[in-house]
CSV table of C-alpha atoms in Angstrom, one decimal:
chain,number,residue,atom,x,y,z
A,15,MET,CA,0.0,0.0,0.0
A,16,TRP,CA,2.9,2.4,0.8
A,17,GLU,CA,4.1,2.0,-2.8
A,18,THR,CA,0.6,2.7,-4.1
A,19,LEU,CA,0.4,5.9,-2.1
A,20,THR,CA,3.9,7.1,-3.1
A,21,GLY,CA,2.8,6.5,-6.7
A,22,LEU,CA,0.5,9.6,-6.4
A,23,GLU,CA,3.7,11.6,-6.6
A,24,GLY,CA,5.8,11.6,-9.7
A,25,PRO,CA,9.5,12.4,-10.0
A,26,GLY,CA,8.7,16.1,-10.8
A,27,GLY,CA,6.2,16.5,-8.0
A,28,PRO,CA,2.5,15.5,-7.4
A,29,ARG,CA,0.7,14.0,-10.3
A,30,ASP,CA,-1.8,16.2,-12.0
A,31,ALA,CA,-5.1,16.1,-9.9
A,32,GLN,CA,-7.2,15.4,-13.0
A,33,ARG,CA,-5.2,12.2,-13.7
A,34,VAL,CA,-5.9,11.1,-10.2
A,35,ASP,CA,-9.6,11.9,-10.5
A,36,ALA,CA,-9.8,10.1,-13.8
A,37,ALA,CA,-8.3,7.0,-12.2
A,38,GLY,CA,-11.1,7.1,-9.6
A,39,ALA,CA,-10.3,9.6,-6.8
A,40,ALA,CA,-13.1,8.2,-4.6
A,41,ASP,CA,-11.7,4.7,-4.8
A,42,VAL,CA,-8.2,5.9,-4.1
A,43,MET,CA,-9.4,7.8,-1.0
A,44,ARG,CA,-11.3,4.8,0.3
A,45,ASP,CA,-8.1,2.7,-0.1
A,46,LEU,CA,-6.2,5.5,1.7
A,47,TRP,CA,-8.7,5.5,4.5
A,48,GLU,CA,-8.5,1.7,5.0
A,49,PHE,CA,-4.7,1.9,4.9
A,50,CYS,CA,-4.6,4.6,7.6
A,51,ARG,CA,-7.4,3.0,9.7
A,52,ASN,CA,-5.6,-0.3,9.8
A,53,THR,CA,-2.2,1.1,10.6
A,54,THR,CA,-2.5,1.2,14.4
A,55,ASP,CA,1.0,0.1,15.7
A,56,PRO,CA,2.6,3.3,17.1
A,57,ALA,CA,6.0,2.0,16.2
A,58,LEU,CA,5.0,1.5,12.6
A,59,VAL,CA,3.4,4.9,12.5
A,60,ARG,CA,6.7,6.5,13.8
A,61,ALA,CA,8.7,4.6,11.2
A,62,ILE,CA,6.4,5.8,8.4
A,63,GLU,CA,6.7,9.4,9.6
A,64,ALA,CA,10.5,9.1,9.7
A,65,ALA,CA,10.6,8.0,6.0
A,66,PRO,CA,12.2,10.6,3.7
A,67,GLU,CA,9.1,10.6,1.5
A,68,TYR,CA,6.6,11.3,4.3
A,69,ARG,CA,6.5,15.1,4.3
A,70,THR,CA,6.0,15.4,0.6
A,71,LEU,CA,3.5,12.5,0.5
A,72,ARG,CA,1.6,14.0,3.4
A,73,SER,CA,1.3,17.3,1.5
A,74,VAL,CA,-0.1,15.5,-1.6
A,75,LEU,CA,-2.5,13.1,0.2
A,76,SER,CA,-3.9,15.6,2.6
A,77,ALA,CA,-4.8,17.9,-0.3
A,78,HIS,CA,-6.5,15.1,-2.2
A,79,TRP,CA,-8.3,13.9,0.9
A,80,ALA,CA,-9.6,17.4,1.6
A,81,ALA,CA,-10.8,17.8,-2.0
A,82,GLN,CA,-12.6,14.5,-1.9
A,83,LEU,CA,-14.4,15.3,1.4
A,84,SER,CA,-15.4,18.7,0.0
A,85,ARG,CA,-16.8,17.0,-3.1
A,86,ASP,CA,-18.7,14.5,-1.0
A,87,GLU,CA,-20.2,17.2,1.3
A,88,THR,CA,-21.1,19.4,-1.7
A,89,ARG,CA,-23.0,16.5,-3.3
A,90,THR,CA,-24.8,15.9,0.0
A,91,SER,CA,-25.8,19.6,0.4
A,92,ARG,CA,-27.1,19.7,-3.2
A,93,ARG,CA,-29.0,16.5,-2.8
A,94,VAL,CA,-30.8,17.6,0.4
A,95,LEU,CA,-31.6,21.0,-1.1
A,96,ALA,CA,-33.0,19.5,-4.3
A,97,ASP,CA,-35.4,17.2,-2.3
A,98,ALA,CA,-38.5,19.4,-1.9
A,99,ARG,CA,-40.1,16.7,0.4
A,100,ARG,CA,-37.3,16.7,2.8
A,101,THR,CA,-38.1,18.4,6.1
A,102,GLY,CA,-35.0,17.5,8.0
A,103,LEU,CA,-31.4,16.4,7.3
A,104,GLY,CA,-31.6,12.9,8.9
A,105,ASP,CA,-28.5,10.6,8.8
A,106,VAL,CA,-26.9,11.9,5.6
A,107,SER,CA,-23.4,12.7,6.9
A,108,MET,CA,-20.7,12.3,4.3
A,109,LEU,CA,-18.2,12.3,7.1
A,110,ALA,CA,-19.3,8.7,7.7
A,111,VAL,CA,-16.3,7.9,5.5
A,112,GLU,CA,-14.4,8.5,8.8
A,113,GLY,CA,-16.8,6.5,10.9
A,114,TYR,CA,-18.1,9.8,12.2
A,115,ARG,CA,-21.7,9.8,13.4
A,116,GLY,CA,-22.3,13.1,15.1
A,117,VAL,CA,-20.9,15.5,17.7
A,118,SER,CA,-22.7,14.3,20.8
A,119,GLY,CA,-19.5,12.9,22.3
A,120,GLU,CA,-17.7,16.1,21.7
A,121,LEU,CA,-20.4,18.2,23.1
A,122,TYR,CA,-20.4,16.1,26.3
A,123,LEU,CA,-17.0,17.6,27.0
A,124,LEU,CA,-18.8,20.9,27.6
A,125,ARG,CA,-20.5,19.2,30.6
A,126,GLY,CA,-23.7,20.9,30.0
A,127,ARG,CA,-22.3,24.4,30.3
A,128,PRO,CA,-24.0,26.4,27.5
A,129,ALA,CA,-22.2,29.1,25.5
A,130,ASP,CA,-23.8,32.4,24.5
A,131,ARG,CA,-22.1,32.7,21.1
A,132,ALA,CA,-20.3,29.9,19.2
A,133,ALA,CA,-18.2,29.7,16.0
A,134,VAL,CA,-17.5,26.6,14.0
A,135,ILE,CA,-14.4,27.3,11.8
A,136,GLY,CA,-13.9,25.2,8.7
A,137,CYS,CA,-17.7,24.4,8.6
A,138,GLY,CA,-17.6,23.2,5.0
A,139,PRO,CA,-20.4,23.0,2.4
A,140,TYR,CA,-22.4,20.6,4.6
A,141,PRO,CA,-22.2,22.3,8.1
A,142,GLU,CA,-23.2,19.2,10.1
A,143,THR,CA,-21.3,20.2,13.2
A,144,LEU,CA,-22.8,23.7,13.2
A,145,MET,CA,-26.3,22.4,13.0
A,146,ALA,CA,-25.7,19.7,15.6
A,147,LEU,CA,-24.2,22.3,18.0
A,148,ARG,CA,-27.2,24.5,17.5
A,149,ALA,CA,-29.7,21.7,17.9
A,150,SER,CA,-28.0,20.6,21.2
A,151,GLY,CA,-29.3,23.5,23.2
A,152,LEU,CA,-25.7,24.4,24.2
A,153,VAL,CA,-25.8,27.7,22.3
A,154,ARG,CA,-28.1,30.4,23.8
A,155,ARG,CA,-27.8,33.3,21.4
A,156,PHE,CA,-26.2,32.6,18.0
A,157,ALA,CA,-23.9,30.2,16.2
A,158,VAL,CA,-21.7,31.1,13.2
A,159,GLY,CA,-20.1,28.8,10.6
A,160,ILE,CA,-16.9,30.1,9.0
A,161,ASP,CA,-15.4,28.9,5.8
A,162,ARG,CA,-12.9,30.6,3.6
A,163,ASN,CA,-14.2,29.0,0.4
A,164,GLU,CA,-17.0,31.1,-1.2
A,165,ALA,CA,-18.8,28.2,-2.8
A,166,SER,CA,-18.7,26.1,0.4
A,167,ALA,CA,-20.0,29.1,2.4
A,168,ALA,CA,-22.8,29.7,0.0
A,169,LEU,CA,-24.0,26.1,0.1
A,170,ALA,CA,-23.7,26.0,3.9
A,171,ALA,CA,-25.8,29.1,4.1
A,172,ALA,CA,-28.5,27.6,1.9
A,173,VAL,CA,-28.6,24.4,4.0
A,174,THR,CA,-28.8,26.2,7.3
A,175,GLY,CA,-31.3,28.7,5.9
A,176,ARG,CA,-33.6,25.8,5.0
A,177,PHE,CA,-33.2,23.5,7.9
A,178,CYS,CA,-32.4,25.7,10.9
A,179,ALA,CA,-35.3,27.3,12.8
A,180,PRO,CA,-34.8,31.0,13.5
A,181,LEU,CA,-33.8,30.7,17.2
A,182,PRO,CA,-31.0,30.6,18.1
A,183,ALA,CA,-29.7,32.6,15.1
A,184,VAL,CA,-27.4,30.8,12.7
A,185,ARG,CA,-25.3,32.4,10.0
A,186,ILE,CA,-22.4,31.6,7.7
A,187,ASP,CA,-19.4,33.9,7.1
A,188,CYS,CA,-16.9,33.5,4.4
A,189,ALA,CA,-13.6,34.4,6.0
A,190,ASP,CA,-10.1,33.3,6.7
A,191,ALA,CA,-10.1,31.7,10.2
A,192,ALA,CA,-6.6,33.1,11.0
A,193,ALA,CA,-7.9,36.7,10.4
A,194,VAL,CA,-11.3,36.5,12.3
A,195,ASP,CA,-11.9,38.6,15.4
A,196,TYR,CA,-13.1,36.1,18.0
A,197,ALA,CA,-14.1,38.7,20.5
A,198,PRO,CA,-17.8,37.8,20.2
A,199,TYR,CA,-17.4,34.1,20.8
A,200,ASP,CA,-17.1,32.1,24.1
A,201,LEU,CA,-17.0,28.8,22.3
A,202,VAL,CA,-15.0,27.9,19.1
A,203,VAL,CA,-15.0,24.6,17.3
A,204,VAL,CA,-12.0,23.9,15.2
A,205,ALA,CA,-12.6,21.5,12.3
A,206,ASN,CA,-10.0,18.7,11.8
A,207,GLY,CA,-9.5,19.7,8.1
A,208,LEU,CA,-8.5,23.2,9.0
A,209,THR,CA,-5.0,24.3,8.0
A,210,ALA,CA,-2.7,26.7,9.9
A,211,LYS,CA,-4.2,25.5,13.2
A,212,ALA,CA,-1.4,27.0,15.3
A,213,ARG,CA,-2.0,30.4,13.7
A,214,VAL,CA,-5.7,30.1,14.4
A,215,LEU,CA,-5.2,29.1,18.0
A,216,ASP,CA,-2.9,32.1,18.5
A,217,ARG,CA,-5.5,34.3,16.9
A,218,ILE,CA,-8.2,33.0,19.2
A,219,HIS,CA,-6.0,33.6,22.2
A,220,ARG,CA,-5.3,37.2,21.1
A,221,THR,CA,-8.9,38.2,20.3
A,222,ALA,CA,-11.3,36.0,22.2
A,223,PRO,CA,-12.7,36.6,25.7
A,224,THR,CA,-10.7,35.2,28.7
A,225,GLY,CA,-13.1,32.4,29.4
A,226,VAL,CA,-13.4,31.1,25.8
A,227,ARG,CA,-13.5,27.3,25.3
A,228,VAL,CA,-12.2,25.6,22.2
A,229,LEU,CA,-13.2,22.2,20.9
A,230,MET,CA,-10.3,21.3,18.7
A,231,ARG,CA,-10.3,18.2,16.5
A,232,GLY,CA,-6.9,16.7,15.6
A,233,PRO,CA,-5.5,13.6,14.0
A,234,LEU,CA,-4.3,10.4,15.7
A,235,LEU,CA,-1.8,7.8,14.4
A,236,MET,CA,-2.0,7.7,10.5
A,237,GLY,CA,-4.6,10.4,10.6
A,238,ARG,CA,-1.7,12.8,10.6
A,239,LEU,CA,-1.1,11.8,7.0
A,240,LEU,CA,-4.5,13.3,6.2
A,241,TYR,CA,-4.9,16.2,8.6
A,242,GLU,CA,-2.7,18.9,10.1
A,243,HIS,CA,-1.4,18.1,13.6
A,244,VAL,CA,-0.6,20.7,16.3
A,245,GLU,CA,0.2,20.3,19.9
A,246,PRO,CA,-2.2,22.8,21.6
A,247,ASP,CA,-0.4,22.4,25.0
A,248,LEU,CA,2.6,23.9,23.4
A,249,ARG,CA,0.8,27.0,22.3
A,250,PRO,CA,1.0,29.9,24.8
A,251,GLY,CA,-2.0,30.1,27.2
A,252,TRP,CA,-3.8,26.9,26.3
A,253,THR,CA,-4.5,23.8,28.4
A,254,ALA,CA,-6.3,20.6,27.3
A,255,THR,CA,-8.7,19.8,30.1
A,256,ALA,CA,-10.6,16.9,28.5
A,257,ARG,CA,-10.6,14.8,25.3
A,258,HIS,CA,-12.9,12.6,23.3
A,259,ASN,CA,-11.8,10.0,20.7
A,260,GLY,CA,-14.3,10.8,17.9
A,261,THR,CA,-13.1,8.4,15.2
A,262,PRO,CA,-10.3,5.8,14.8
A,263,LEU,CA,-8.0,8.5,13.5
A,264,SER,CA,-9.0,11.6,15.4
A,265,GLU,CA,-9.7,13.1,18.8
A,266,THR,CA,-11.3,16.2,20.1
A,267,LEU,CA,-9.6,18.3,22.8
A,268,LEU,CA,-11.4,20.7,25.1
A,269,LEU,CA,-9.0,23.7,25.4
A,270,GLU,CA,-9.4,26.4,28.0
A,271,ARG,CA,-7.3,29.5,28.5
A,272,GLY,CA,-6.4,31.9,31.2
A,273,ASN,CA,-5.9,35.7,31.1
A,274,HIS,CA,-4.4,37.5,28.1
A,275,PRO,CA,-0.6,37.6,28.4
C-alpha cells in the first residue's frame, strides 16, 4: 500500500489532480482511509513518519483527501436542497467515511455548560457540526459557521437557511479563520480539516474573551497523514482539560485558556 500511495507523486512533484480523478479519486481515497485506519501500531506509524518521502507525501495526500471530502459534502448539500419533500437532514453525513456519526461525544465535553455565542471554523459546504451544535441547546444566542471558500460558504448558508429554525440565530461567514476577530465568541469549534491550526489558536488567544473554550479536532496515528497536527499544549496560554476519541484516527480536545498575556 505504501508503494501505491507514493505513486501519487511523480518524479517532478505531485501528479496532476485530473489524472488522479480520472483514475477514480473516490476509490483511491477509500483505499487510503483503509490503509490509515488499519495502521495502528505506534512504532510502525513512527517509522512511516520518519521515511524521507513522508512530508511530501503528506502534502499530496492531505490535499487530495480534503478535496474528496469537499466534493462529497457538496453533493450531499445539493441533494438535500433538491429534495422538496425533505423536512430534515436525517442521517446523511458524508463524514461517515471516517466512521463519524455526530458530535454528541464532543459536546459532552462541555459538561452541559452552554455558550452564548459559538463559532465553527472550517464548517464546510455541509455544516453538520454547526447544525448539531445549534440543535444541542448548548448555544443560547447565536452560532456562526466560518469557511474561507466562497462556494462552500454559499452552500452551507443555503442548508442552514432551509433546515435551521430561526432561534437561536445561525449564519455563515466567508472568512479566513486566521484573520477572524473572535471577541464575540465564548465557544469555538476547530474542524479537523482546517489548516494553519497553530495560527488560528494564536488568533483566538489574542482576540477571544478570557473564558473562551475551544473544541479542537486533531488527528491520531496515521490520521496525521490526512490532517494537520498541532500540539495545543505547546501554544501559549492553552490547556487541554478533556478529550474525546471521535473516530479511529481523530480526537477532540477541550481547550481552556487563562488571562491574556
